[in-house]
CSV table of C-alpha atoms and ligand atoms in Angstrom, one decimal:
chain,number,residue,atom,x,y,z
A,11,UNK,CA,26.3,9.9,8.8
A,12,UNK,CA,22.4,8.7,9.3
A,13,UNK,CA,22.1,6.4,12.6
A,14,UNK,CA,20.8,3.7,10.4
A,15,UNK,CA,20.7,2.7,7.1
A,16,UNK,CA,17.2,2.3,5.9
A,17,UNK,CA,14.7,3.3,3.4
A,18,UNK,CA,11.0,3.7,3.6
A,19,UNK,CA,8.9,3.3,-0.1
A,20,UNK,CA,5.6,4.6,0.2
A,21,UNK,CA,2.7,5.7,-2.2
A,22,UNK,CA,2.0,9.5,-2.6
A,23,UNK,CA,-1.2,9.3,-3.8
A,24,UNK,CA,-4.4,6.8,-3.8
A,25,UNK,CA,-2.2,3.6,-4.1
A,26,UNK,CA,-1.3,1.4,-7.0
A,27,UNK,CA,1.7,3.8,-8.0
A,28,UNK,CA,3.7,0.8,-8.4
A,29,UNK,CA,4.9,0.1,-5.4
A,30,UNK,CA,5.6,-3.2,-5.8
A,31,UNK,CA,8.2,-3.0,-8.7
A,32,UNK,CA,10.5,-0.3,-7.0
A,33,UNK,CA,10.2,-2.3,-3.6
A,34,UNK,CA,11.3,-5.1,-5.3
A,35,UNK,CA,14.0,-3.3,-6.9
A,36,UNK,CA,15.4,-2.0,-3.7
A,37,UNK,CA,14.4,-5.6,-1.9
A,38,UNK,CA,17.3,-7.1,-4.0
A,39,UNK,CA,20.0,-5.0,-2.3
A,40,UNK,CA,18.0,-4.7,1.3
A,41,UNK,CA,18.9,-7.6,4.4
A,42,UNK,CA,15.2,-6.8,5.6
A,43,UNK,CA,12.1,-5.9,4.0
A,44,UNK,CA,9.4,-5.2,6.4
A,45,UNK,CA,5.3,-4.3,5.3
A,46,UNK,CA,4.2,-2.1,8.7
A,47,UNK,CA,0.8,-1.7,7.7
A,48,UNK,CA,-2.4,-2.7,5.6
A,49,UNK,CA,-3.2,-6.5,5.0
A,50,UNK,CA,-4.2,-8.4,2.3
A,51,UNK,CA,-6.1,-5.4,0.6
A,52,UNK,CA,-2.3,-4.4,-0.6
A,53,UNK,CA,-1.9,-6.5,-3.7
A,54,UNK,CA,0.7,-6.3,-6.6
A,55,UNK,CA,2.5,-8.6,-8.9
A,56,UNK,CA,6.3,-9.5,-9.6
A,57,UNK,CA,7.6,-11.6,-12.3
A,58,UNK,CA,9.9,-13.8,-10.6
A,59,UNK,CA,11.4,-16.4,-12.8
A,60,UNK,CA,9.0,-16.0,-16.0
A,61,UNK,CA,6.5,-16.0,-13.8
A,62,UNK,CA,3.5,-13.7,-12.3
A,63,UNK,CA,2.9,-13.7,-8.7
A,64,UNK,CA,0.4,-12.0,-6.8
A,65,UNK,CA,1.1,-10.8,-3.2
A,66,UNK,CA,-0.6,-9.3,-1.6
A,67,UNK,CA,0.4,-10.2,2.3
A,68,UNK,CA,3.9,-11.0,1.9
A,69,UNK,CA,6.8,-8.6,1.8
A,70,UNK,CA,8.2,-8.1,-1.3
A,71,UNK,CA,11.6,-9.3,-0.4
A,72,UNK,CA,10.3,-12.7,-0.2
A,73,UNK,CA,11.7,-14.2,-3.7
A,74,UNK,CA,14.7,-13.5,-2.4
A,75,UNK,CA,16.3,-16.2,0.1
A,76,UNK,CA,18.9,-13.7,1.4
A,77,UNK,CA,16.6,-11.0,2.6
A,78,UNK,CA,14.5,-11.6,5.6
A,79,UNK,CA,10.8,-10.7,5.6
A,80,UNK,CA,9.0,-9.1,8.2
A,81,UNK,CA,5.2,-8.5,8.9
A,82,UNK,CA,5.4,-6.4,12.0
A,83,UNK,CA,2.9,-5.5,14.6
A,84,UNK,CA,1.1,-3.1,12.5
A,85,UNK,CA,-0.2,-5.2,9.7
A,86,UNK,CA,-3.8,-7.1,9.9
A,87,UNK,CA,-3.2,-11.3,9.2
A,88,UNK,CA,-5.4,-13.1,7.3
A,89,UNK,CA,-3.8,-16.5,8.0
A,90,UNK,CA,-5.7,-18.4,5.1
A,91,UNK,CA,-4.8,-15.6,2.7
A,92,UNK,CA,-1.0,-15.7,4.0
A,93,UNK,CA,-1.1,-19.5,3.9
A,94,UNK,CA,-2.7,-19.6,0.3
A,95,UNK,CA,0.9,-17.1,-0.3
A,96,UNK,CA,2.9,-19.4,0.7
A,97,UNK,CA,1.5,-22.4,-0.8
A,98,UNK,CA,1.5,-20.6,-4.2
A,99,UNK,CA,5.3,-19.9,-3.4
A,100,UNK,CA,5.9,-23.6,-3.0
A,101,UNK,CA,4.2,-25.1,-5.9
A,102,UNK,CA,6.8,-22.9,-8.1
A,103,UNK,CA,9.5,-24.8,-6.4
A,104,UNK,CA,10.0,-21.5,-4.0
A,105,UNK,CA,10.3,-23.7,-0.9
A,106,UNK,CA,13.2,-21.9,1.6
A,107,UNK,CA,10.7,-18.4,2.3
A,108,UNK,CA,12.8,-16.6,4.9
A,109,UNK,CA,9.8,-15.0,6.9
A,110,UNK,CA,9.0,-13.5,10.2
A,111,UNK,CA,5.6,-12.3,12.0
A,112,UNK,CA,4.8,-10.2,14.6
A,113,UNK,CA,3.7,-12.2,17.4
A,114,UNK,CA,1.6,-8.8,17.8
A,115,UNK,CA,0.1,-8.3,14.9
A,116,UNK,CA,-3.7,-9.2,14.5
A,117,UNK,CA,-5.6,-11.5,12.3
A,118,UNK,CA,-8.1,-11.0,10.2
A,119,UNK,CA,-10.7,-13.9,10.4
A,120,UNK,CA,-13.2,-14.7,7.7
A,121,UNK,CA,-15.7,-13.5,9.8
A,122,UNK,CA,-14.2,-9.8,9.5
A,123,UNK,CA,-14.0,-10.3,5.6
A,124,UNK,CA,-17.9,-10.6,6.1
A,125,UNK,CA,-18.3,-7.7,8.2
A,126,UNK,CA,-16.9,-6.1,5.5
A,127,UNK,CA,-18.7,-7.3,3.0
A,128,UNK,CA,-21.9,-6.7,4.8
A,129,UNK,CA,-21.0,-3.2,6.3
A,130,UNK,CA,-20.6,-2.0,2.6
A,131,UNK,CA,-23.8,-3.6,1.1
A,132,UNK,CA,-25.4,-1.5,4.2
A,133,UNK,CA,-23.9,1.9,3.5
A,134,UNK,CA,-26.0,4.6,2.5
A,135,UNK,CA,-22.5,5.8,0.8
A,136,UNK,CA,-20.4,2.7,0.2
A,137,UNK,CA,-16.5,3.3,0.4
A,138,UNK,CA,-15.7,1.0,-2.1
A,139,UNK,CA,-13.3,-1.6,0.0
A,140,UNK,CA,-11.5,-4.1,-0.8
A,141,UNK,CA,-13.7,-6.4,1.0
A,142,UNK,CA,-10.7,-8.1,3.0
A,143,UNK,CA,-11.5,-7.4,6.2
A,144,UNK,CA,-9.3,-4.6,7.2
A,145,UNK,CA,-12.0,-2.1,8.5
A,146,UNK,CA,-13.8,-4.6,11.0
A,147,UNK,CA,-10.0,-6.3,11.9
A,148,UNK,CA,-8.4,-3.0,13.2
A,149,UNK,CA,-11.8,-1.8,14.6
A,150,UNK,CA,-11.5,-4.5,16.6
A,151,UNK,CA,-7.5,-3.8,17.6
A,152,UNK,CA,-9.1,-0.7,18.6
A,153,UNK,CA,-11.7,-1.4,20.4
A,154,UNK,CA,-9.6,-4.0,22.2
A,155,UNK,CA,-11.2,-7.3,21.3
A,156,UNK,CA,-8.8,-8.2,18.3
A,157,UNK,CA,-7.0,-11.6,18.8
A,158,UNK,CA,-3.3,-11.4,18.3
A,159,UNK,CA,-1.0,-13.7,16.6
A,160,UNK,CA,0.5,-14.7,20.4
A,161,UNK,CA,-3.0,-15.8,21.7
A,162,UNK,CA,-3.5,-18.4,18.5
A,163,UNK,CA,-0.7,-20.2,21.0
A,164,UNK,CA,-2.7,-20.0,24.6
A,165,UNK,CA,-5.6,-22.3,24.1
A,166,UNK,CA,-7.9,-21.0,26.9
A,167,UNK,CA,-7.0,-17.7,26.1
A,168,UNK,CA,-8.0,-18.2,22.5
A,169,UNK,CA,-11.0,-20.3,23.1
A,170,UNK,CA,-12.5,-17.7,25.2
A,171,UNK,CA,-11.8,-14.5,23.0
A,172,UNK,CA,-13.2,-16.3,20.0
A,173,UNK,CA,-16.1,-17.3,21.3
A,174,UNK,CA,-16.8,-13.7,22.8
A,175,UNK,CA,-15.7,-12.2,19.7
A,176,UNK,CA,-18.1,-14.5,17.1
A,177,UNK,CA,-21.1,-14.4,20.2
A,178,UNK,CA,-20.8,-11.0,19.7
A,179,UNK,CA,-20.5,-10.4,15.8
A,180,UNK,CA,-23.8,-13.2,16.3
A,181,UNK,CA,-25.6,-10.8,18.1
A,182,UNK,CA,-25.1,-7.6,16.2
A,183,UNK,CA,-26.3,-9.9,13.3
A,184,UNK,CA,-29.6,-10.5,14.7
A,185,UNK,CA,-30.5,-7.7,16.2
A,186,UNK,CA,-29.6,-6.1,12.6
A,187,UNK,CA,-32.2,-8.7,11.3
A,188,UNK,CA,-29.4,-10.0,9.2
A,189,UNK,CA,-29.1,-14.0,8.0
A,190,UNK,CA,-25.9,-14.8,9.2
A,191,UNK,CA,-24.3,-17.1,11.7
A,192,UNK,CA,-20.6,-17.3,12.3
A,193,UNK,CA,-19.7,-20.8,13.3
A,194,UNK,CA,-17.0,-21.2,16.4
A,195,UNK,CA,-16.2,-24.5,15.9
A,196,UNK,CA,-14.8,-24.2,12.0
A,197,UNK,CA,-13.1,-20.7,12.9
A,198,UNK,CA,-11.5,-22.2,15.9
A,199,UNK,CA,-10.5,-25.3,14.6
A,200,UNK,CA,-9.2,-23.4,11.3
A,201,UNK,CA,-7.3,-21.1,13.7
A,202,UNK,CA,-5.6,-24.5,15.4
A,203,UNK,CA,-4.6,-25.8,12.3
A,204,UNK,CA,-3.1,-22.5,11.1
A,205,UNK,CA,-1.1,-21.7,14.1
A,206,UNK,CA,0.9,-25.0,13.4
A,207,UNK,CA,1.5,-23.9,9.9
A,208,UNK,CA,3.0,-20.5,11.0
A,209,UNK,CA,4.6,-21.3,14.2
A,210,UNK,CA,8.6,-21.0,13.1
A,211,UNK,CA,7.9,-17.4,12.0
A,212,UNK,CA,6.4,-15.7,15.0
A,213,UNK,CA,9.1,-13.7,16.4
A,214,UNK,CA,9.5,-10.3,18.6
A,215,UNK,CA,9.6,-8.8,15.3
A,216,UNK,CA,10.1,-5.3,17.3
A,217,UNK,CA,13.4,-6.4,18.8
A,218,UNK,CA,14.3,-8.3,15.5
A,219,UNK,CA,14.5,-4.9,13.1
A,220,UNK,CA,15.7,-2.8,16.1
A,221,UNK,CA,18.7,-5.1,16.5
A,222,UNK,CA,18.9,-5.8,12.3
A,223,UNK,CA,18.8,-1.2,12.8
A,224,UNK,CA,21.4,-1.1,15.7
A,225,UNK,CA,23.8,-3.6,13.2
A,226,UNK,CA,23.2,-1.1,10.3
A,227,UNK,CA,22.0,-4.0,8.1
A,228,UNK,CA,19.9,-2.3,5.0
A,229,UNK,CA,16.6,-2.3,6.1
A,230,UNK,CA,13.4,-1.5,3.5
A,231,UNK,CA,10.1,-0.5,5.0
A,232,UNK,CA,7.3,-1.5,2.3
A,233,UNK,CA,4.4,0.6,2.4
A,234,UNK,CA,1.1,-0.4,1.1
A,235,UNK,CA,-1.8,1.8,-0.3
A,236,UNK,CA,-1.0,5.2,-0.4
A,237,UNK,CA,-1.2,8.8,1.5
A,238,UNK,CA,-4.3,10.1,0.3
A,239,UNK,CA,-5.7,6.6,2.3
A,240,UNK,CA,-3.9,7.2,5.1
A,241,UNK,CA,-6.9,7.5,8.1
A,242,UNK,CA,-5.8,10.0,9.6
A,243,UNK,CA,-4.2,12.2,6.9
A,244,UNK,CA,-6.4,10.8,3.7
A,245,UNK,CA,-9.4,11.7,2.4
A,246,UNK,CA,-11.4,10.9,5.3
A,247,UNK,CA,-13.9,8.4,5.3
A,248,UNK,CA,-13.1,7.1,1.6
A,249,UNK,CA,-9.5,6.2,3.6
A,250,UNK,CA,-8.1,2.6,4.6
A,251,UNK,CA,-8.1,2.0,8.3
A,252,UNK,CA,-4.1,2.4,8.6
A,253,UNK,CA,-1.8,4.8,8.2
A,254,UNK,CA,0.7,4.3,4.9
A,255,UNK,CA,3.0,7.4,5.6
A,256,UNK,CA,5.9,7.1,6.5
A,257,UNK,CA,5.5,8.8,10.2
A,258,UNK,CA,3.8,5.9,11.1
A,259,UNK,CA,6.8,3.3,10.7
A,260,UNK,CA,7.9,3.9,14.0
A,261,UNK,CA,5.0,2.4,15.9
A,262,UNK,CA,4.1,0.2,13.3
A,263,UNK,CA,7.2,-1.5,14.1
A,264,UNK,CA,8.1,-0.9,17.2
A,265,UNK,CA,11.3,1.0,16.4
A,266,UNK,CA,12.9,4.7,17.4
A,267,UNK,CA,11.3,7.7,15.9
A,268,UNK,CA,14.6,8.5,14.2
A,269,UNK,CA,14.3,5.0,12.3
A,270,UNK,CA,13.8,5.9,9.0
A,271,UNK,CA,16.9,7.4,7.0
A,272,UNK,CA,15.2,8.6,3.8
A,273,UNK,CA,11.4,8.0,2.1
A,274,UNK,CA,10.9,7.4,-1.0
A,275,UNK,CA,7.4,8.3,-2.7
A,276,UNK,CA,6.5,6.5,-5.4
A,277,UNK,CA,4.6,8.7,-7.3
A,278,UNK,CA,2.5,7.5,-10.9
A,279,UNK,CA,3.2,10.0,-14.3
A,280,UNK,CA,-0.7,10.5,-13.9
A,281,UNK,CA,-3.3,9.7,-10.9
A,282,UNK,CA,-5.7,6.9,-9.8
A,283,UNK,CA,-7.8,6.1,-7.5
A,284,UNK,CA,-10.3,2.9,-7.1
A,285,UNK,CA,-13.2,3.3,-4.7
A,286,UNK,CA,-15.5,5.9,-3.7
A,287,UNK,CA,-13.3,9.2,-2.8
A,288,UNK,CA,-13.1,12.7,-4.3
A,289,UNK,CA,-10.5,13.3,-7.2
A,290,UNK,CA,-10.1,16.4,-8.5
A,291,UNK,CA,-7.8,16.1,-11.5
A,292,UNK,CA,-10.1,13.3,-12.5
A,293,UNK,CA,-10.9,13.0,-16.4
A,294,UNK,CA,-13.1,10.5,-18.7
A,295,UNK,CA,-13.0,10.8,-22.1
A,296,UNK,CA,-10.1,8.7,-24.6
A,297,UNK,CA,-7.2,9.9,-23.6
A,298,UNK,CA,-8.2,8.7,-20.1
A,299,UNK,CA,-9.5,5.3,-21.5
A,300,UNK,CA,-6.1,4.9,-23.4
A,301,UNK,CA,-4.0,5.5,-20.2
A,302,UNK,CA,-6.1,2.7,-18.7
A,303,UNK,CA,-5.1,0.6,-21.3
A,304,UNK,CA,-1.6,0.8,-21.8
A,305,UNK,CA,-1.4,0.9,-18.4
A,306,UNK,CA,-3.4,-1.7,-17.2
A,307,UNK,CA,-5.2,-0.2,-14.6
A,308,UNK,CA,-7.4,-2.1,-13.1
A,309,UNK,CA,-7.1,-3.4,-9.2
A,310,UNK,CA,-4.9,-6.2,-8.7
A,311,UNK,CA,-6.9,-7.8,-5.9
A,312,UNK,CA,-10.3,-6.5,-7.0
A,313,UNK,CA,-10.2,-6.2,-11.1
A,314,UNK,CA,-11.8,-3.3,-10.9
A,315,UNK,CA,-11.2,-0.3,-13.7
A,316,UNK,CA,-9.2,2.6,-12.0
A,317,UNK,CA,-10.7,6.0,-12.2
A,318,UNK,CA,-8.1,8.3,-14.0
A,319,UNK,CA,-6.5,11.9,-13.7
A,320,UNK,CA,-3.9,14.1,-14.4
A,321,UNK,CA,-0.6,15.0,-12.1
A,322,UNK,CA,-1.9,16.7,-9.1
A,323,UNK,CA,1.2,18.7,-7.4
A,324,UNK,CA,-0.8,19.5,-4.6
A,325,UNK,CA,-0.9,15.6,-3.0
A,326,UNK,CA,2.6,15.4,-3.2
A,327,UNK,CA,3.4,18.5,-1.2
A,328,UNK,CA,1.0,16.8,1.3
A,329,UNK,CA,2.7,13.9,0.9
A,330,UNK,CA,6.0,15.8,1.5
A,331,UNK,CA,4.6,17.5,4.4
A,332,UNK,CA,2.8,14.5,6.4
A,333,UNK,CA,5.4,11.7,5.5
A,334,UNK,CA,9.0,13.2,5.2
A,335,UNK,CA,9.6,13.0,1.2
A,336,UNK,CA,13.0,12.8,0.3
A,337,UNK,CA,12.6,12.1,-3.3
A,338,UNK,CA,10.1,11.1,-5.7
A,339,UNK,CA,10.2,7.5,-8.3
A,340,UNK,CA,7.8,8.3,-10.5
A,341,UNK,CA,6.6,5.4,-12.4
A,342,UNK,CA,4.5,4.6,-15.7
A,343,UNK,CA,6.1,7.3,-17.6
A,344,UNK,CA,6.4,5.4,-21.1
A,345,UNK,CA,2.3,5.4,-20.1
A,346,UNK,CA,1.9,9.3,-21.4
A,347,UNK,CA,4.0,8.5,-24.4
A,348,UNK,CA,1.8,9.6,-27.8
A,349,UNK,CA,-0.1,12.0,-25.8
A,350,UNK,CA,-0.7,15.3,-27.2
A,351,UNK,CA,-0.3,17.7,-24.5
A,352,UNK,CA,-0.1,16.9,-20.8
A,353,UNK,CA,-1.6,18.4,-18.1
A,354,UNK,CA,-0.2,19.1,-14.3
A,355,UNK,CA,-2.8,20.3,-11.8
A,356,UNK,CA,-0.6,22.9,-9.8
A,357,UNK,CA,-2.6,23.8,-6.8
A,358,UNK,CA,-6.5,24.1,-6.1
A,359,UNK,CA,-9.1,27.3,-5.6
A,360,UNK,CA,-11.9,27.5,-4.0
A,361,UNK,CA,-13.6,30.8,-5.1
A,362,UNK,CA,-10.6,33.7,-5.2
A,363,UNK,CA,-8.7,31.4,-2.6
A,364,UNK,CA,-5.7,29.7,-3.7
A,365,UNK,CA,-5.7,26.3,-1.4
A,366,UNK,CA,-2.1,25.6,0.7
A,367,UNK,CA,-3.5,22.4,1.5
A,368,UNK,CA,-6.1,19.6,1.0
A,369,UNK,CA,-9.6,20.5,2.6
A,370,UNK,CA,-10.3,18.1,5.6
A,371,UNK,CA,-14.5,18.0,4.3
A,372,UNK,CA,-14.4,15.7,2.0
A,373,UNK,CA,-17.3,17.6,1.1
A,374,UNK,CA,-15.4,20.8,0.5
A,375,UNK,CA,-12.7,18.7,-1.7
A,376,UNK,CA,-15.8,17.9,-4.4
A,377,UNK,CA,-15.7,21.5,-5.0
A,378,UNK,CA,-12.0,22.5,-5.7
A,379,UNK,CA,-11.4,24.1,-8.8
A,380,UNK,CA,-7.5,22.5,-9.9
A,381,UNK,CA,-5.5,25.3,-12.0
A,382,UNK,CA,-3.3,23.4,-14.8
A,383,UNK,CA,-0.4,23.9,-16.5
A,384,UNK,CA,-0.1,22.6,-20.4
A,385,UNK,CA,3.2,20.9,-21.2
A,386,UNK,CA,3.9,19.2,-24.5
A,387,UNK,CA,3.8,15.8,-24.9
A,388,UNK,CA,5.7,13.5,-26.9
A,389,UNK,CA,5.7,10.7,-29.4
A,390,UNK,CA,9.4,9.0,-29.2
A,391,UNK,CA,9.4,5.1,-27.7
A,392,UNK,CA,10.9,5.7,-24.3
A,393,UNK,CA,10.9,2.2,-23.3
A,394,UNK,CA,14.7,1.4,-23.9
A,395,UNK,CA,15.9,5.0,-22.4
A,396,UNK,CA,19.2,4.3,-19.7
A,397,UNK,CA,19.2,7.5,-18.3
A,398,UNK,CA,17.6,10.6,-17.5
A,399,UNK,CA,19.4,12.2,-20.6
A,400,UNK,CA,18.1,9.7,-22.7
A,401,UNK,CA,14.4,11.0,-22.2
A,402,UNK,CA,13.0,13.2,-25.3
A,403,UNK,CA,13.2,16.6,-24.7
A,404,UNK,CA,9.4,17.2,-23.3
A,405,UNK,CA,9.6,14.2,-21.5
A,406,UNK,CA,12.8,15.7,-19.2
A,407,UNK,CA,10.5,18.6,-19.4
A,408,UNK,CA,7.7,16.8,-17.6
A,409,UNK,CA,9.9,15.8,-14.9
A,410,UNK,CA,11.6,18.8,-14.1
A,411,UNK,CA,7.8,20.7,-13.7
A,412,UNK,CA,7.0,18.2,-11.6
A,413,UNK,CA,10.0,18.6,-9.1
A,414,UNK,CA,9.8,22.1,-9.4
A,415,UNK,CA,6.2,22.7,-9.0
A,416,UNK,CA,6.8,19.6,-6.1
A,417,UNK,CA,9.5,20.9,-4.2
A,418,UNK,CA,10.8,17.3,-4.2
A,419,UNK,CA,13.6,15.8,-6.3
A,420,UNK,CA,12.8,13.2,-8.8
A,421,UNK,CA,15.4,10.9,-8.0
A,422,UNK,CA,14.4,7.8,-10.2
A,423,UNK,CA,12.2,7.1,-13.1
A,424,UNK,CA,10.6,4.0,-15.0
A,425,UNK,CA,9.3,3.1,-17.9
A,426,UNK,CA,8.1,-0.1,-18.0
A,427,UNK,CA,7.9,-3.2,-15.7
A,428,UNK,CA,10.9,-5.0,-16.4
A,429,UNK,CA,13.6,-3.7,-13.4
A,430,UNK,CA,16.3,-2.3,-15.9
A,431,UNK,CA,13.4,-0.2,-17.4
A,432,UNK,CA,13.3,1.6,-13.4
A,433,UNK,CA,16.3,4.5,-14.0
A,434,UNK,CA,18.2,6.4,-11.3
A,435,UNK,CA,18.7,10.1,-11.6
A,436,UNK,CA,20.5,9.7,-8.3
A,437,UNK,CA,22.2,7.3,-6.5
A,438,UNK,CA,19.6,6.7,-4.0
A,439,UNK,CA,20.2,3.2,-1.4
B,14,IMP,P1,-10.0,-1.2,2.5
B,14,IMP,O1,-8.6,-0.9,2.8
B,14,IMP,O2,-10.2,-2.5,1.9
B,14,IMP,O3,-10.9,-1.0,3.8
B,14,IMP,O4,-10.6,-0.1,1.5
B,14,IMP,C1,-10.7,1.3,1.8
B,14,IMP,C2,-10.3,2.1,0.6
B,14,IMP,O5,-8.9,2.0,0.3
B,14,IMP,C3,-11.0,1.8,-0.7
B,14,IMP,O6,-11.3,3.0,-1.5
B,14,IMP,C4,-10.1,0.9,-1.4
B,14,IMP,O7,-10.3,0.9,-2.8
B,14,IMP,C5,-8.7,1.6,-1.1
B,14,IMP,N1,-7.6,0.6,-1.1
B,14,IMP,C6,-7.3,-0.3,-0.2
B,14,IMP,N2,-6.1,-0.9,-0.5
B,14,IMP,C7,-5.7,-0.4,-1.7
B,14,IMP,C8,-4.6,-0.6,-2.5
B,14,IMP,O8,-3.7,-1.4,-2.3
B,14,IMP,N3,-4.6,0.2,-3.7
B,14,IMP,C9,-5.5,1.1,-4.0
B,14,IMP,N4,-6.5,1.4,-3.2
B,14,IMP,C10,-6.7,0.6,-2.1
């Protein structure tokens, strides 16, 4: 029997695989749902009630009263974003939010959002962020100037580092010749006001989901983003400035290395990718335009269109390798439906070499050459399917390439966004 009795839902590929819905489907039978990394660049919507809700800070356990929701030590806080959550939350009559922070996680202030903002409009090569703040917030965690959610609650400690902080963003401002002030006395007294707001959820969150672990309550790690982002294991510099894989749970949270009992990688039909980046199974012409259609794909907290591709095998098996897969949900299946024939990108060359890996040059990426196989499509509504056996005969066809040429069992699959359209092929939590 596994130590403890938790689950980790990540992305496999450049985020927006649907995270959200199969979180939330687990979050219903989880005690805990924690987010260990990423900030308010994460962004997804849940129908709760009739209604459409768009979080992008809060765990996704949070419609639930019974589950408690955690934002441990290795997410990035921007308080007015988190507060604007909650607020939303309450108008709709969602008042009792069962929620706990890290007292060491680090906040994103406006003034990193423009940073951000700023840093992109300056690149020679822009990355394409999300504009939230997240690069400039855990630059600063790194470079040991970030302000923590503890110091919001020691005045002269806060004070101080503010000031130092914004005297310093000030300075890098002029000397860049750039028009912009940052203004203590609004971010500080912003910072005072929201500290009241939030104080009855800071917690030891560290101690909270060891101990919630050590009890063998369920506990659900959310992931946000996906691999292929991941800093250190992404594609490198068109990456967010955390680490989504699983691996990275442990100090994200504060927990054992032997934390996490399985992963789950939740993996689209197809690929897509928003922001700058390379993408080799990337396509324009209609059939990609369609796929953006039916499946809405455009960025949840930017709007923007999604770039499009076929099933590249080759990022799972990374995923699988650098984050412990140990099955696949693949989502937006009913998506392919009507397509002719259907393509799966089965590894990369470069020249006469077959590729065992993803080139670390992002440079070198541009140039892979992906080797497809054809499947058949097909045409049948597969919206109202229960089970895998269900599925028209090239649909089960698609799925079984993929955990073949994968190496990594498909253990659920949906097709559509209500949560009885999400189907186990296995009993999974
Ligand atoms: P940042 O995380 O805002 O710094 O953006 C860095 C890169 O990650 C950009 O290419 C973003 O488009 C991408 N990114 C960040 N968050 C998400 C997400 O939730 N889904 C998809 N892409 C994301």
């Amino acid at each position: 029997m596994k130590k403890y009795n938790s689950i980790a839902i990540v992305g496999t590929q450049w985020g927006d695989e649907g995270k959200g819905k199969i979180t939330n489907y687990f979050a219903s039978r989880a005690d805990y749902v924690v987010r260990y990394q990423g900030g308010g660049n994460a962004g997804h919507s849940i129908i709760y009630n009739n209604e459409r809700f768009g979080l992008h800070l809060l765990p996704s356990g949070i419609f639930n009263t019974n589950v408690k929701n955690v934002l441990s030590n290795g997410v990035v806080i921007d308080l007015k974003g988190l507060l604007n959550e909650i607020e939303g939350l309450k108008k709709a009559g969602i008042v009792d939010i069962s929620l706990f922070i890290s007292d060491r996680a680090h906040i994103v202030f406006p003034y990193h959002k423009e940073i951000d903002a700023l840093q992109e409009e300056n690149r020679k090569s822009t990355i394409g962020t999300t504009k939230q703040g997240i690069g400039p917030a855990y630059t600063d965690k790194v470079a040991r100037i970030g302000i923590r959610i503890i110091d919001l609650y020691d005045d002269d400690y806060l004070k101080e580092k503010l000031q130092e902080n914004i005297e310093e963003k000030n300075r890098i401002f002029k000397a860049m010749k750039i028009d912009k002030k940052i203004d203590f006395e609004e971010t500080y007294k912003f910072a005072l006001e929201a500290r009241e707001k939030i104080k009855h959820y800071v917690v030891d969150s560290s101690l909270l989901v060891f101990k919630a672990l050590e009890k063998r309550k369920k506990v659900l790690f959310e992931g946000a983003q996906g691999i292929l982002l991941c800093l250190d294991h992404g594609t490198y510099p068109f990456v967010t400035s955390s680490s989504p894989t699983s691996s990275s749970i442990p100090l994200n949270v504060g927990i054992p290395s032997y934390s996490i009992s399985q992963t789950i990688g939740v993996t689209k039909a197809y690929v897509t990718r928003v922001g700058k980046g390379a993408f080799p199974t990337e396509f324009e012409n209609e059939i990609s335009k369609k796929i953006r259609e039916v499946g809405k794909e455009y960025g949840t907290t930017t709007g923007r269109a999604r770039r499009i591709g076929w099933f590249d095998v080759t990022l799972i098996k990374h995923a699988k390798r650098v984050s412990g897969l140990t099955g696949i949900s693949i989502t937006l299946l009913d998506v392919l439906t009507g397509i002719k024939e259907l393509k799966i990108g089965i590894n990369y060359t470069i020249g006469e070499h077959i590729l065992e890996s993803i080139p670390a040059s992002e440079r070198i990426y541009n140039d892979v050459k992906v080797n497809y196989v054809i499947l058949p499509g097909w045409n049948e509504n597969i919206s109202k399917v229960k089970s895998f056996y269900d599925l028209p005969k090239n649909a089960k066809k698609y799925l079984e390439a993929i955990e073949n040429y994968t190496g990594v069992p498909v253990v659920q699959f949906s097709v559509g966004p209500k949560k009885e359209q999400t189907i186990n092929i296995e009993n999974i939590w």
